[in-house]
């Protein structure tokens, strides 16, 4: 079996009696909004991870043999199960992450869109390629690029989107024909564990597993798989990258961000303000591609700030009941994360910044109000370190050149945005910003354009999610396949070496490979 049977969401009876399971340490999952226990999951040991990995490996060859169309049927059946059980799944997301009910809804949308995209395009993306020979000397060769999946892929995801994060990666790996061993964050593992159980419930082959537990469990996953996709902090990503290099396995790392929003003087301020609110505060600002700093050209700075303060003041912060839609964003994930926000705000205020809204956590629960900071500069942590919280520091700049210079003054390069009514200006400025993703007059939207690669520059990661065919092909090994179109007794360059063959080869090389053949043949130049 691929999912531990004694994962226990408090809101439901366990699927199998807890007493019947082997005794082991468990991880308690708490709702950060009210500190109630949302459930428990087992803390798998390295040996248990190895056993799970072995079972997944054993099932992989038959899964690969189904082919893209066979695998597609199981993925679509899984999608139907997820949608049919959405209230229970999103309820787990809502409680384990302390989200607002509205913010939880986007996680289902990601599942639907990603599964449908790879189910629709998987066969085409995995089809053999037949490139043409590079020149006449290879004209007798038939060339193919054949892709075979890594047998076991490890996918390690963070706590900010318990369902959506694994859903961005798992369908592509499964469609590629790999078996997949997932490791959700110990902070929010409940919804994903339930979705993996759903894979079993529909009768799909046992090629999807979940290893719940603490950091040691994640390290064991990296030691068992043939390729790893990790999303999370830059510090952890570096450690995983080092271990992957030691094992000589590929690693795709989507890491931290400090995304800049550049508001130019000709921007539609109504849209720009709404974009800043959404891009910076959705999910309490806990998104790797969230707006983390705003640079506004001087002519529109005052008006932008005034409108932003007004818009932020209308936001509702809280943990509404399931189905209620009475809050805009919910709690922060844990005490460590809210402490980072407090430290960044305190540092900015101490160095001369002003908080126009918010600036102090709520007395109960892990809630932090939307906080707009002005009079900020790059001496402040809020402008240079990843915050990952509901903080919008806004800085006045003289022109687009200063905005670009400051946007690039960062170790991160995940995504960003430029706001302008001039399309040519948006393209010009956006191309100068050193990020893996760029949005013009929008925020965070590049992530959901599946034909485009999603990945970071600099310390924001290595490799990409999505990118059309790459979203599946990244989980495959390439085989260069050469066969003969014409049956010949031997190739001209095979032994024995002779002067006659050498002379012929030299003439052919000069005729085919050189670019001044007219002169070499005594013909007048054109």
Coordinates of C-alpha atoms in Angstrom, one line a residue:
X1 CA 0.0 0.0 0.0
X2 CA 1.3 3.5 -0.9
X3 CA -0.3 5.7 1.8
X4 CA -0.1 5.2 5.5
X5 CA -3.5 4.0 6.7
X6 CA -3.4 5.7 10.1
X7 CA -3.4 9.3 8.8
X8 CA -6.1 10.7 11.0
X9 CA -7.9 14.0 10.2
X10 CA -9.7 14.9 13.4
X11 CA -12.9 15.8 11.5
X12 CA -13.3 12.1 10.4
X13 CA -13.0 8.7 11.8
X14 CA -9.7 7.1 10.8
X15 CA -9.9 4.8 7.7
X16 CA -8.6 1.9 9.7
X17 CA -8.4 1.5 13.5
X18 CA -5.3 3.3 14.9
X19 CA -4.7 0.5 17.4
X20 CA -4.2 -2.1 14.6
X21 CA -1.2 -0.1 13.2
X22 CA 2.4 -0.6 14.3
X23 CA 3.4 1.8 17.0
X24 CA 5.5 4.6 15.8
X25 CA 6.0 8.3 16.3
X26 CA 3.4 10.6 14.9
X27 CA 3.4 14.2 13.8
X28 CA 0.5 16.4 15.1
X29 CA -0.9 18.9 12.7
X30 CA -2.4 22.0 14.2
X31 CA -4.7 24.7 12.7
X32 CA -2.7 27.9 13.0
X33 CA -5.9 29.9 13.2
X34 CA -7.0 28.5 16.5
X35 CA -4.4 26.0 17.6
X36 CA -6.8 23.1 17.4
X37 CA -5.5 19.7 16.3
X38 CA -6.4 19.1 12.7
X39 CA -5.0 15.6 12.5
X40 CA -2.0 13.4 12.9
X41 CA 0.3 11.6 10.4
X42 CA 3.1 9.0 10.9
X43 CA 6.7 10.1 11.1
X44 CA 8.2 7.6 8.7
X45 CA 11.7 6.4 9.4
X46 CA 14.4 6.0 6.8
X47 CA 13.7 2.2 6.7
X48 CA 10.0 2.7 6.1
X49 CA 10.7 5.2 3.3
X50 CA 13.0 2.6 1.7
X51 CA 10.3 0.0 1.9
X52 CA 7.8 2.3 0.3
X53 CA 10.2 3.2 -2.4
X54 CA 10.9 -0.4 -3.2
X55 CA 7.1 -1.1 -3.6
X56 CA 6.7 1.9 -5.9
X57 CA 9.7 0.8 -8.0
X58 CA 8.3 -2.7 -8.4
X59 CA 5.1 -1.3 -9.8
X60 CA 6.7 1.2 -12.2
X61 CA 7.5 -1.1 -15.2
X62 CA 3.8 -2.1 -15.7
X63 CA 2.8 1.6 -15.3
X64 CA 5.2 2.6 -18.0
X65 CA 4.0 -0.2 -20.3
X66 CA 0.5 1.2 -20.2
X67 CA 1.6 4.0 -22.5
X68 CA 0.4 7.6 -22.4
X69 CA -3.2 6.7 -23.3
X70 CA -3.5 4.1 -20.6
X71 CA -2.0 6.3 -17.9
X72 CA -4.3 9.1 -19.0
X73 CA -7.4 7.1 -18.1
X74 CA -6.2 6.7 -14.5
X75 CA -5.3 10.4 -14.2
X76 CA -8.7 11.5 -15.4
X77 CA -10.4 9.0 -13.0
X78 CA -8.4 10.4 -10.2
X79 CA -9.4 13.9 -11.2
X80 CA -13.1 12.9 -11.1
X81 CA -12.5 11.4 -7.6
X82 CA -10.9 14.6 -6.4
X83 CA -13.7 16.8 -7.6
X84 CA -16.4 14.5 -6.2
X85 CA -14.6 14.7 -2.8
X86 CA -13.7 18.3 -2.9
X87 CA -15.5 19.4 0.2
X88 CA -13.6 16.9 2.3
X89 CA -10.3 17.7 0.7
X90 CA -10.6 21.4 0.7
X91 CA -11.9 21.2 4.3
X92 CA -8.6 19.6 5.2
X93 CA -6.7 22.4 3.4
X94 CA -8.8 25.0 5.2
X95 CA -8.1 23.6 8.6
X96 CA -4.5 22.4 8.4
X97 CA -3.3 25.6 6.8
X98 CA -5.7 28.0 8.6
X99 CA -6.7 29.5 5.3
X100 CA -9.8 31.5 4.5
X101 CA -12.4 29.3 2.7
X102 CA -12.0 31.5 -0.4
X103 CA -8.3 31.1 -0.6
X104 CA -8.6 27.3 -0.3
X105 CA -10.7 27.2 -3.5
X106 CA -7.8 27.9 -5.8
X107 CA -6.1 24.7 -4.9
X108 CA -8.8 22.6 -6.6
X109 CA -8.5 24.8 -9.7
X110 CA -4.8 24.0 -10.0
X111 CA -5.6 20.2 -9.7
X112 CA -8.2 20.4 -12.5
X113 CA -6.1 22.5 -14.9
X114 CA -2.8 20.6 -14.5
X115 CA -4.3 17.1 -14.8
X116 CA -6.3 18.1 -17.8
X117 CA -3.3 19.8 -19.5
X118 CA -1.0 16.8 -19.2
X119 CA -3.8 14.3 -20.0
X120 CA -4.6 16.2 -23.2
X121 CA -1.0 16.7 -24.3
X122 CA 0.9 13.8 -22.7
X123 CA 1.1 11.5 -25.7
X124 CA 2.3 14.3 -28.0
X125 CA 4.9 15.5 -25.6
X126 CA 6.3 11.9 -25.1
X127 CA 6.2 10.9 -28.8
X128 CA 9.6 10.0 -30.3
X129 CA 11.3 12.9 -32.1
X130 CA 12.8 12.3 -35.5
X131 CA 15.3 15.1 -36.3
X132 CA 16.9 15.4 -39.7
X133 CA 20.5 14.6 -40.1
X134 CA 22.8 17.6 -39.6
X135 CA 24.5 17.3 -43.0
X136 CA 25.0 15.0 -46.1
X137 CA 27.5 12.8 -44.3
X138 CA 24.7 11.5 -42.1
X139 CA 22.1 11.1 -44.8
X140 CA 22.1 7.3 -44.4
X141 CA 21.1 7.6 -40.7
X142 CA 17.7 7.6 -39.2
X143 CA 17.7 9.6 -36.0
X144 CA 15.3 9.4 -33.1
X145 CA 15.1 10.9 -29.6
X146 CA 13.4 8.4 -27.3
X147 CA 12.4 9.2 -23.8
X148 CA 12.1 6.8 -20.9
X149 CA 11.0 7.9 -17.4
X150 CA 13.1 7.9 -14.4
X151 CA 11.8 4.9 -12.5
X152 CA 11.2 6.7 -9.2
X153 CA 10.7 10.4 -8.9
X154 CA 10.7 12.2 -5.5
X155 CA 8.5 15.3 -5.1
X156 CA 9.0 17.4 -2.0
X157 CA 6.6 20.2 -1.4
X158 CA 6.1 23.1 1.1
X159 CA 3.2 24.0 3.4
X160 CA 1.7 27.0 1.7
X161 CA -0.5 25.2 -0.8
X162 CA -1.1 21.6 0.6
X163 CA -3.0 20.4 -2.5
X164 CA -1.9 22.8 -5.3
X165 CA 1.9 22.4 -4.8
X166 CA 2.1 18.6 -5.3
X167 CA -0.5 18.9 -8.1
X168 CA 1.8 21.2 -10.0
X169 CA 4.4 18.4 -10.3
X170 CA 2.8 14.9 -9.7
X171 CA 0.5 14.7 -12.8
X172 CA 3.4 15.4 -15.1
X173 CA 5.7 12.8 -13.5
X174 CA 2.9 10.2 -13.5
X175 CA 2.1 10.9 -17.1
X176 CA 5.7 10.5 -18.0
X177 CA 5.5 6.9 -16.7
X178 CA 7.4 7.3 -13.5
X179 CA 6.5 6.1 -10.1
X180 CA 6.2 9.0 -7.7
X181 CA 7.2 9.2 -4.0
X182 CA 5.9 12.4 -2.5
X183 CA 6.9 14.2 0.7
X184 CA 4.5 16.9 1.9
X185 CA 5.4 19.4 4.5
X186 CA 4.9 18.1 8.0
X187 CA 3.0 21.4 8.7
X188 CA 0.2 20.6 6.1
X189 CA 0.2 16.9 5.1
X190 CA -3.4 16.0 5.6
X191 CA -5.1 17.0 2.4
X192 CA -2.4 15.5 0.2
X193 CA -2.4 12.2 2.0
X194 CA -6.1 12.0 1.5
X195 CA -5.7 12.6 -2.2
X196 CA -3.1 9.9 -2.5
X197 CA -5.5 7.6 -0.7
X198 CA -8.0 8.5 -3.5
X199 CA -5.5 7.2 -6.1
X200 CA -5.7 3.8 -4.4
X201 CA -9.5 4.0 -4.0
X202 CA -10.0 4.4 -7.8
X203 CA -8.0 1.2 -8.3
X204 CA -5.0 2.9 -10.0
X205 CA -1.7 1.0 -10.1
X206 CA 0.3 1.4 -6.9
X207 CA 2.8 3.9 -8.3
X208 CA 2.0 6.9 -6.1
X209 CA 3.0 7.1 -2.5
X210 CA 3.3 9.6 0.3
X211 CA 6.0 9.7 2.9
X212 CA 4.9 11.8 5.9
X213 CA 7.2 13.0 8.6
X214 CA 9.8 15.5 9.6
X215 CA 13.0 16.6 7.9
X216 CA 14.7 13.2 8.3
X217 CA 11.9 11.6 6.2
X218 CA 12.5 14.1 3.4
X219 CA 16.2 13.3 3.5
X220 CA 15.4 9.6 3.2
X221 CA 13.3 10.4 0.1
X222 CA 16.1 12.2 -1.6
X223 CA 18.3 9.1 -0.9
X224 CA 15.9 6.7 -2.5
X225 CA 14.7 8.3 -5.7
X226 CA 16.2 8.7 -9.2
X227 CA 15.2 12.4 -9.7
X228 CA 13.9 15.0 -7.3
X229 CA 11.7 18.0 -7.7
X230 CA 11.8 20.2 -4.6
X231 CA 9.9 23.4 -3.8
X232 CA 10.8 25.4 -0.7
X233 CA 13.4 27.6 0.9
X234 CA 16.7 28.4 -0.8
X235 CA 18.6 27.0 2.2
X236 CA 16.9 23.6 2.1
X237 CA 17.1 23.6 -1.7
X238 CA 20.9 24.0 -1.6
X239 CA 21.2 21.0 0.8
X240 CA 19.0 18.9 -1.5
X241 CA 21.0 20.0 -4.5
X242 CA 24.3 19.0 -2.8
X243 CA 22.9 15.5 -1.9
X244 CA 21.5 15.0 -5.4
X245 CA 24.9 15.9 -6.9
X246 CA 26.6 13.4 -4.6
X247 CA 24.2 10.8 -5.8
X248 CA 24.5 11.9 -9.4
X249 CA 20.7 12.3 -9.8
X250 CA 19.0 15.3 -11.4
X251 CA 17.3 17.8 -9.2
X252 CA 14.8 20.6 -10.2
X253 CA 14.7 23.2 -7.5
X254 CA 12.0 26.0 -7.2
X255 CA 13.2 28.1 -4.3
X256 CA 12.7 31.5 -2.7
X257 CA 11.7 34.8 -4.2
X258 CA 11.5 38.5 -3.6
X259 CA 9.4 39.6 -6.4
X260 CA 9.4 43.2 -7.4
X261 CA 6.4 45.1 -8.7
X262 CA 7.2 48.2 -10.9
X263 CA 4.5 50.8 -11.3
X264 CA 5.3 53.2 -14.1
X265 CA 3.9 56.7 -14.4
X266 CA 1.4 55.7 -17.2
X267 CA 0.0 52.7 -15.3
X268 CA -3.7 52.1 -14.9
X269 CA -3.7 52.8 -11.1
X270 CA -7.0 51.1 -10.5
X271 CA -5.7 47.8 -11.9
X272 CA -2.2 48.3 -10.4
X273 CA -3.6 48.8 -6.9
X274 CA -5.9 45.7 -7.1
X275 CA -3.0 43.8 -8.5
X276 CA -0.8 44.7 -5.6
X277 CA -3.4 43.7 -3.1
X278 CA -4.0 40.3 -4.8
X279 CA -0.3 39.7 -5.7
X280 CA 1.0 40.7 -2.3
X281 CA -1.7 39.5 0.1
X282 CA -3.3 36.4 -1.3
X283 CA -2.9 33.5 1.1
X284 CA -1.5 36.0 3.7
X285 CA 1.4 36.7 1.3
X286 CA 2.6 33.1 1.6
X287 CA 3.4 32.5 -2.1
X288 CA 6.9 32.2 -3.6
X289 CA 5.8 34.5 -6.4
X290 CA 4.0 37.0 -4.2
X291 CA 4.7 40.7 -4.6
X292 CA 7.2 41.4 -1.9
X293 CA 8.3 45.0 -2.8
X294 CA 6.8 47.8 -4.9
X295 CA 8.6 50.5 -6.8
X296 CA 6.5 53.4 -8.0
X297 CA 7.6 56.2 -10.3
X298 CA 7.5 59.6 -8.5
X299 CA 4.6 61.2 -10.5
X300 CA 2.1 58.6 -9.4
X301 CA 3.6 57.5 -6.1
X302 CA 1.3 59.6 -3.8
X303 CA -1.9 58.6 -5.5
X304 CA -0.9 54.9 -5.7
X305 CA -0.1 54.8 -2.0
X306 CA -3.4 56.5 -1.1
X307 CA -5.4 54.1 -3.2
X308 CA -3.5 51.1 -1.9
X309 CA -4.1 52.1 1.8
X310 CA -7.8 52.4 1.0
X311 CA -8.0 49.0 -0.7
X312 CA -6.0 47.2 2.0
X313 CA -8.3 48.7 4.6
X314 CA -11.2 46.8 3.1
X315 CA -9.7 43.4 3.5
X316 CA -11.1 40.9 5.9
X317 CA -8.6 38.8 7.8
X318 CA -9.8 35.6 9.6
X319 CA -10.6 31.9 9.5
X320 CA -14.2 31.7 8.4
X321 CA -16.2 28.6 8.5
X322 CA -16.1 26.1 5.7
X323 CA -18.3 27.4 2.9
X324 CA -18.8 30.8 4.4
X325 CA -16.6 33.1 2.3
X326 CA -16.5 35.7 5.1
X327 CA -12.7 36.3 5.1
X328 CA -10.3 37.3 2.4
X329 CA -7.1 35.7 3.8
X330 CA -6.4 33.6 6.8
X331 CA -3.7 32.7 9.2
X332 CA 0.0 32.4 8.7
X333 CA 1.3 28.9 8.7
X334 CA 3.3 28.8 11.9
X335 CA 5.0 30.8 14.6
X336 CA 8.3 30.9 12.8
X337 CA 6.8 32.5 9.8
X338 CA 5.0 35.2 11.6
X339 CA 8.2 35.9 13.6
X340 CA 9.9 36.7 10.3
X341 CA 7.2 39.2 9.4
X342 CA 7.5 40.8 12.8
X343 CA 11.3 41.1 12.5
X344 CA 11.1 42.7 9.0
X345 CA 8.5 45.2 10.2
X346 CA 10.4 46.1 13.3
X347 CA 13.7 46.5 11.4
X348 CA 12.0 48.8 8.9
X349 CA 10.4 51.0 11.5
X350 CA 13.6 51.3 13.4
X351 CA 15.4 52.5 10.3
X352 CA 12.8 55.2 9.5
X353 CA 9.9 53.5 7.7
X354 CA 6.3 54.2 8.4
X355 CA 3.5 51.7 8.7
X356 CA 0.4 53.2 7.1
X357 CA -1.7 50.1 7.9
X358 CA -1.2 47.1 10.2
X359 CA 2.2 46.6 11.7
X360 CA 1.3 44.4 14.7
X361 CA 0.0 40.8 14.9
X362 CA -3.4 39.9 16.2
X363 CA -3.7 38.9 19.8
X364 CA -5.2 35.5 19.1
X365 CA -4.2 33.0 16.4
X366 CA -1.4 33.4 13.9
X367 CA -2.9 36.3 12.0
X368 CA -1.1 39.3 10.7
X369 CA -2.9 42.3 9.3
X370 CA -2.1 43.6 5.8
X371 CA 0.7 46.1 6.3
X372 CA 1.8 48.9 4.0
X373 CA 5.2 50.3 4.6
X374 CA 6.5 53.6 3.1
X375 CA 9.7 55.5 3.4
X376 CA 11.6 52.3 2.8
X377 CA 15.0 51.6 1.2
X378 CA 17.4 48.7 0.6
X379 CA 19.0 49.0 4.0
X380 CA 15.8 47.3 5.4
X381 CA 15.2 43.6 5.6
X382 CA 11.7 44.0 4.2
X383 CA 13.2 45.1 0.9
X384 CA 16.0 42.6 0.7
X385 CA 15.1 39.3 2.5
X386 CA 12.2 37.1 1.6
X387 CA 9.3 37.9 3.9
X388 CA 6.6 35.5 2.9
X389 CA 3.9 37.4 4.7
X390 CA 1.2 40.1 4.2
X391 CA 3.6 43.0 3.9
X392 CA 3.7 45.5 1.1
X393 CA 6.7 47.9 1.3
X394 CA 6.4 50.7 -1.3
X395 CA 9.4 52.7 -2.5
X396 CA 9.3 55.9 -4.6
X397 CA 11.7 55.9 -7.6
X398 CA 12.6 58.7 -10.0
X399 CA 12.3 56.7 -13.3
X400 CA 12.2 53.2 -14.8
X401 CA 16.0 52.9 -14.8
X402 CA 16.1 53.3 -11.0
X403 CA 13.2 50.9 -10.7
X404 CA 15.0 48.2 -12.7
X405 CA 18.3 48.8 -10.9
X406 CA 16.6 48.3 -7.5
X407 CA 14.5 45.3 -8.7
X408 CA 17.7 43.6 -9.8
X409 CA 19.4 44.4 -6.5
X410 CA 18.5 41.1 -5.0
X411 CA 19.9 37.6 -4.8
X412 CA 16.5 36.3 -5.9
X413 CA 15.0 36.2 -9.4
X414 CA 11.8 34.2 -9.4
X415 CA 9.2 36.5 -11.0
X416 CA 8.1 40.1 -11.1
X417 CA 5.7 42.5 -12.8
X418 CA 5.6 45.8 -14.7
X419 CA 2.5 48.0 -14.8
X420 CA 2.0 50.4 -17.7
X421 CA -0.5 51.2 -20.4
X422 CA 2.3 51.2 -23.1
X423 CA 2.9 47.7 -24.4
X424 CA 6.2 48.5 -25.9
X425 CA 7.4 50.1 -22.6
X426 CA 6.2 47.1 -20.6
X427 CA 8.2 44.8 -22.9
X428 CA 11.3 47.0 -22.7
X429 CA 11.3 47.3 -19.0
X430 CA 10.3 43.7 -18.3
X431 CA 13.1 42.3 -20.4
X432 CA 15.6 44.2 -18.2
X433 CA 14.5 42.6 -15.0
X434 CA 16.5 39.5 -14.0
X435 CA 13.8 37.0 -13.2
X436 CA 12.6 33.7 -14.6
X437 CA 9.0 35.1 -15.0
X438 CA 7.6 38.4 -15.9
X439 CA 4.0 39.7 -15.9
X440 CA 2.8 42.9 -17.5
X441 CA -0.2 44.4 -15.8
X442 CA -0.7 41.2 -13.8
X443 CA 0.7 39.4 -10.7
X444 CA 1.6 35.8 -10.2
X445 CA -0.2 34.8 -13.4
X446 CA 2.9 33.4 -15.2
X447 CA 2.7 30.3 -12.9
X448 CA -0.6 29.2 -14.5
X449 CA 0.5 29.6 -18.2
X450 CA 1.5 25.9 -18.6
X451 CA 3.1 26.3 -22.1
X452 CA 5.6 28.7 -20.4
X453 CA 8.5 27.5 -18.2
X454 CA 8.1 28.4 -14.5
X455 CA 11.4 28.7 -12.7
X456 CA 13.8 31.1 -11.1
X457 CA 17.2 32.8 -11.8
X458 CA 20.0 33.4 -9.4
X459 CA 19.2 32.0 -5.9
X460 CA 15.6 31.3 -6.8
X461 CA 16.3 27.9 -8.2
X462 CA 17.5 25.5 -10.9
X463 CA 15.3 24.0 -13.6
X464 CA 11.7 24.7 -14.4
X465 CA 8.2 23.6 -13.8
X466 CA 5.9 23.3 -16.8
X467 CA 7.2 24.8 -20.1
X468 CA 4.9 22.8 -22.4
X469 CA 6.5 19.5 -23.1
X470 CA 9.2 20.1 -20.6
X471 CA 6.7 19.6 -17.8
X472 CA 6.7 15.9 -18.7
X473 CA 10.1 15.5 -20.3
X474 CA 11.9 16.7 -17.3
X475 CA 11.0 13.4 -15.6
X476 CA 12.5 11.4 -18.4
X477 CA 15.9 10.3 -19.6
X478 CA 16.8 10.9 -23.3
X479 CA 18.1 8.2 -25.5
X480 CA 19.8 9.1 -28.7
X481 CA 18.8 6.4 -31.1
X482 CA 20.5 5.9 -34.5
X483 CA 19.6 3.3 -37.1
X484 CA 20.6 2.7 -40.7
X485 CA 18.4 3.7 -43.7
X486 CA 20.7 1.8 -46.1
X487 CA 22.5 -1.5 -45.5
X488 CA 26.2 -1.0 -46.3
X489 CA 29.0 -3.5 -45.7
X490 CA 31.0 -0.9 -43.9
X491 CA 31.3 2.8 -43.2
X492 CA 34.0 4.7 -45.1
X493 CA 35.8 5.7 -41.9
X494 CA 36.1 2.1 -40.6
X495 CA 39.4 0.2 -40.8
X496 CA 41.6 -0.3 -42.7
X497 CA 43.0 3.2 -43.1
X498 CA 44.2 3.9 -46.7
X499 CA 45.6 6.8 -48.5
X500 CA 42.7 6.6 -51.1
X501 CA 40.1 6.8 -48.4
X502 CA 41.9 9.7 -46.7
X503 CA 42.1 11.6 -50.0
X504 CA 38.4 11.0 -50.7
X505 CA 37.4 12.1 -47.2
X506 CA 39.6 15.3 -47.5
X507 CA 37.9 16.3 -50.7
X508 CA 34.4 15.6 -49.3
X509 CA 35.2 17.6 -46.2
X510 CA 36.4 20.6 -48.3
X511 CA 33.3 20.4 -50.5
X512 CA 30.7 19.9 -47.8
X513 CA 32.2 21.6 -44.8
X514 CA 34.1 24.6 -46.1
X515 CA 32.4 27.9 -47.0
X516 CA 34.7 29.2 -49.7
X517 CA 34.4 26.3 -52.1
X518 CA 33.9 28.5 -55.1
X519 CA 37.4 29.8 -54.7
X520 CA 38.8 26.4 -54.0
X521 CA 37.3 25.1 -57.2
X522 CA 38.7 28.1 -59.1
X523 CA 35.3 29.7 -59.7
X524 CA 34.8 33.5 -59.5
X525 CA 33.2 34.8 -56.3
X526 CA 29.6 36.0 -56.6

